Amino acid sequence: MEAKLLIQETTVVVFVLGGPGSGKGTQCPKIVEHFGFTHLCAGDLLQAEIESESENGTMIHNFKKEGKIVPSEITVKLLQQAMQQSDNNRFIIDGFPRNEENRAAFENIVKIKPEFVLFFDCPEEELTRRILNRNQGRVDDNIETIGKRLKVYFESTLPVINYYNSKGKVQKIDAQRSVNEVFEDVKSVFAKFKPVVRVDSTK
Ligand code: ADP
């Protein structure tokens, strides 16, 4: 497939933010299914780069192992590439921007401002509990790294959420409830985007 060179002006971007373990990866596939968005997970794009064993990959691996945020330009370029290669023009971007520098780099390089920011608000004890439960071989899901990741989240990502809040762009969701209850709130936030209509071929 030939890559598009430009990202269209009609492109809609929603940033999905919240602490590690707040449910971003759980809710995003549901948004894709119901509202026809393409899900771009910054973490997955970085992981794919690590697995490709490129020079970039080794550097990314070292940043992640330390619980640090990967340099903005690397992540933004990966996101931009994924958007250019997609046929869709609606994207939910999960786990990005992680800090102010990420945010500025995205706006400067991709030149798109988010439609809104979906913020999964969840207390620290619940985040820790969920991450330890999830521990499924991710290099960063262990008790030593969790502390660092939470610190990075509170120090670096919360200011991004506050920035967008000051612009009236944050849709805050209480993420401590069950997966289905959380999704009910997510659905009302996305209500202005038409739900995907499915034709049931079995009828
Ligand atoms: P994130 O992508 O924000 O790091 P995940 O979606 O991977 O978070 O969720 C972290 C862990 O918590 C997973 O094991 C997931 O199954 C679980 N989880 C997600 N949402 C909920 C919820 N509403 N209630 C309880 N557990 C949840």
CSV table of C-alpha atoms in Angstrom, one decimal, residues 20-175:
chain,number,residue,atom,x,y,z
A,20,PRO,CA,-0.1,3.2,34.1
A,21,GLY,CA,-2.9,0.7,34.8
A,22,SER,CA,-5.8,3.2,34.6
A,23,GLY,CA,-7.4,1.1,31.8
A,24,LYS,CA,-6.3,2.9,28.6
A,25,GLY,CA,-5.4,-0.4,26.8
A,26,THR,CA,-8.7,-2.0,28.0
A,27,GLN,CA,-11.0,0.8,26.8
A,28,CYS,CA,-9.3,1.7,23.5
A,29,PRO,CA,-10.3,-1.4,21.6
A,30,LYS,CA,-13.9,-0.8,22.7
A,31,ILE,CA,-13.7,2.7,21.2
A,32,VAL,CA,-12.3,1.3,18.0
A,33,GLU,CA,-15.1,-1.2,17.8
A,34,HIS,CA,-18.0,1.2,18.5
A,35,PHE,CA,-16.8,4.4,16.9
A,36,GLY,CA,-14.5,3.4,14.1
A,37,PHE,CA,-11.3,5.0,15.4
A,38,THR,CA,-7.9,3.6,14.7
A,39,HIS,CA,-6.0,2.9,18.0
A,40,LEU,CA,-2.4,4.0,18.1
A,41,CYS,CA,-0.6,3.0,21.3
A,42,ALA,CA,2.6,4.9,21.7
A,43,GLY,CA,3.9,2.0,23.9
A,44,ASP,CA,3.1,-0.7,21.3
A,45,LEU,CA,4.8,1.3,18.5
A,46,LEU,CA,7.9,1.7,20.7
A,47,GLN,CA,7.8,-2.0,21.6
A,48,ALA,CA,7.6,-3.0,17.9
A,49,GLU,CA,10.7,-0.8,17.3
A,50,ILE,CA,12.5,-2.6,20.2
A,51,GLU,CA,11.6,-6.0,18.6
A,52,SER,CA,12.9,-4.9,15.2
A,53,GLU,CA,16.3,-4.7,16.9
A,54,SER,CA,17.1,-1.4,15.1
A,55,GLU,CA,19.5,1.1,16.7
A,56,ASN,CA,16.5,3.1,17.8
A,57,GLY,CA,15.1,0.0,19.4
A,58,THR,CA,18.1,-0.6,21.7
A,59,MET,CA,17.9,3.0,22.9
A,60,ILE,CA,14.2,2.8,23.5
A,61,HIS,CA,14.7,-0.4,25.4
A,62,ASN,CA,17.1,1.3,27.8
A,63,PHE,CA,14.8,4.2,28.4
A,64,LYS,CA,11.9,1.9,29.1
A,65,LYS,CA,13.9,-0.3,31.5
A,66,GLU,CA,14.7,2.8,33.5
A,67,GLY,CA,11.0,3.9,33.6
A,68,LYS,CA,12.0,7.0,31.6
A,69,ILE,CA,10.2,8.8,28.8
A,70,VAL,CA,11.6,8.1,25.4
A,71,PRO,CA,12.8,11.2,23.5
A,72,SER,CA,9.9,13.0,21.9
A,73,GLU,CA,11.1,13.0,18.3
A,74,ILE,CA,11.3,9.2,18.2
A,75,THR,CA,7.8,8.7,19.5
A,76,VAL,CA,6.3,11.5,17.4
A,77,LYS,CA,7.9,10.2,14.2
A,78,LEU,CA,6.5,6.7,14.9
A,79,LEU,CA,3.0,8.1,15.5
A,80,GLN,CA,3.2,10.2,12.4
A,81,GLN,CA,4.3,7.3,10.3
A,82,ALA,CA,1.4,5.2,11.6
A,83,MET,CA,-1.1,7.9,10.9
A,84,GLN,CA,0.2,8.5,7.3
A,85,GLN,CA,0.0,4.8,6.6
A,86,SER,CA,-3.5,4.5,7.8
A,87,ASP,CA,-6.6,4.8,5.6
A,88,ASN,CA,-8.6,6.2,8.5
A,89,ASN,CA,-8.7,9.8,9.6
A,90,ARG,CA,-9.8,9.2,13.2
A,91,PHE,CA,-7.2,8.3,15.8
A,92,ILE,CA,-7.2,7.6,19.5
A,93,ILE,CA,-3.6,7.9,20.7
A,94,ASP,CA,-3.0,6.0,23.9
A,95,GLY,CA,-0.3,6.8,26.4
A,96,PHE,CA,0.9,10.0,24.6
A,97,PRO,CA,1.8,12.8,25.2
A,98,ARG,CA,3.6,11.7,28.4
A,99,ASN,CA,5.2,15.2,29.1
A,100,GLU,CA,5.1,18.8,27.9
A,101,GLU,CA,7.9,18.2,25.5
A,102,ASN,CA,6.0,15.3,23.9
A,103,ARG,CA,3.0,17.5,23.5
A,104,ALA,CA,4.9,20.4,22.0
A,105,ALA,CA,6.8,18.0,19.6
A,106,PHE,CA,3.5,16.5,18.4
A,107,GLU,CA,1.9,19.8,17.8
A,108,ASN,CA,5.0,21.1,16.0
A,109,ILE,CA,5.8,18.1,13.9
A,110,VAL,CA,2.3,16.6,13.1
A,111,LYS,CA,0.6,20.0,13.3
A,112,ILE,CA,-2.7,18.7,14.7
A,113,LYS,CA,-4.3,19.7,18.0
A,114,PRO,CA,-6.4,17.0,19.8
A,115,GLU,CA,-10.2,17.2,19.5
A,116,PHE,CA,-10.2,16.4,23.2
A,117,VAL,CA,-8.2,14.4,25.9
A,118,LEU,CA,-9.9,11.4,27.4
A,119,PHE,CA,-8.5,11.2,30.9
A,120,PHE,CA,-8.9,8.1,33.1
A,121,ASP,CA,-8.7,9.3,36.6
A,122,CYS,CA,-7.6,6.6,39.0
A,123,PRO,CA,-6.0,6.7,42.5
A,124,GLU,CA,-2.4,5.6,42.9
A,125,GLU,CA,-3.1,2.5,45.1
A,126,GLU,CA,-5.5,1.1,42.5
A,127,LEU,CA,-3.0,1.7,39.7
A,128,THR,CA,-0.3,-0.2,41.6
A,129,ARG,CA,-2.7,-3.0,42.4
A,130,ARG,CA,-3.7,-3.4,38.7
A,131,ILE,CA,-0.1,-3.2,37.4
A,132,LEU,CA,1.1,-5.9,39.7
A,133,ASN,CA,-1.8,-8.1,38.7
A,134,ARG,CA,-1.1,-7.5,35.0
A,135,ASN,CA,2.6,-8.4,35.3
A,136,GLN,CA,2.7,-10.5,32.1
A,137,GLY,CA,6.3,-10.2,31.1
A,138,ARG,CA,6.4,-6.5,30.4
A,139,VAL,CA,9.9,-5.3,31.3
A,140,ASP,CA,8.3,-2.3,33.1
A,141,ASP,CA,5.7,-4.2,35.2
A,142,ASN,CA,7.6,-4.8,38.3
A,143,ILE,CA,7.6,-3.3,41.8
A,144,GLU,CA,10.9,-1.3,41.3
A,145,THR,CA,9.8,0.2,38.0
A,146,ILE,CA,6.2,0.9,39.0
A,147,GLY,CA,7.4,3.5,41.6
A,148,LYS,CA,9.4,5.3,38.9
A,149,ARG,CA,6.6,5.1,36.3
A,150,LEU,CA,4.1,6.5,38.8
A,151,LYS,CA,6.5,9.3,39.7
A,152,VAL,CA,7.1,10.2,36.0
A,153,TYR,CA,3.3,10.1,35.5
A,154,PHE,CA,2.5,12.5,38.4
A,155,GLU,CA,5.5,14.8,37.7
A,156,SER,CA,5.4,14.8,33.9
A,157,THR,CA,2.0,13.7,32.5
A,158,LEU,CA,-0.3,15.4,35.0
A,159,PRO,CA,1.0,18.8,33.8
A,160,VAL,CA,0.0,17.9,30.2
A,161,ILE,CA,-3.5,17.0,31.5
A,162,ASN,CA,-3.6,20.3,33.4
A,163,TYR,CA,-2.5,22.2,30.3
A,164,TYR,CA,-5.4,20.7,28.2
A,165,ASN,CA,-7.8,21.2,31.1
A,166,SER,CA,-7.0,24.9,31.0
A,167,LYS,CA,-8.0,24.9,27.3
A,168,GLY,CA,-11.3,23.2,28.2
A,169,LYS,CA,-10.2,20.0,26.4
A,170,VAL,CA,-10.2,17.4,29.1
A,171,GLN,CA,-13.0,14.8,29.4
A,172,LYS,CA,-12.4,13.2,32.8
A,173,ILE,CA,-13.6,9.7,33.5
A,174,ASP,CA,-13.8,8.0,36.9
A,175,ALA,CA,-11.6,5.0,36.0
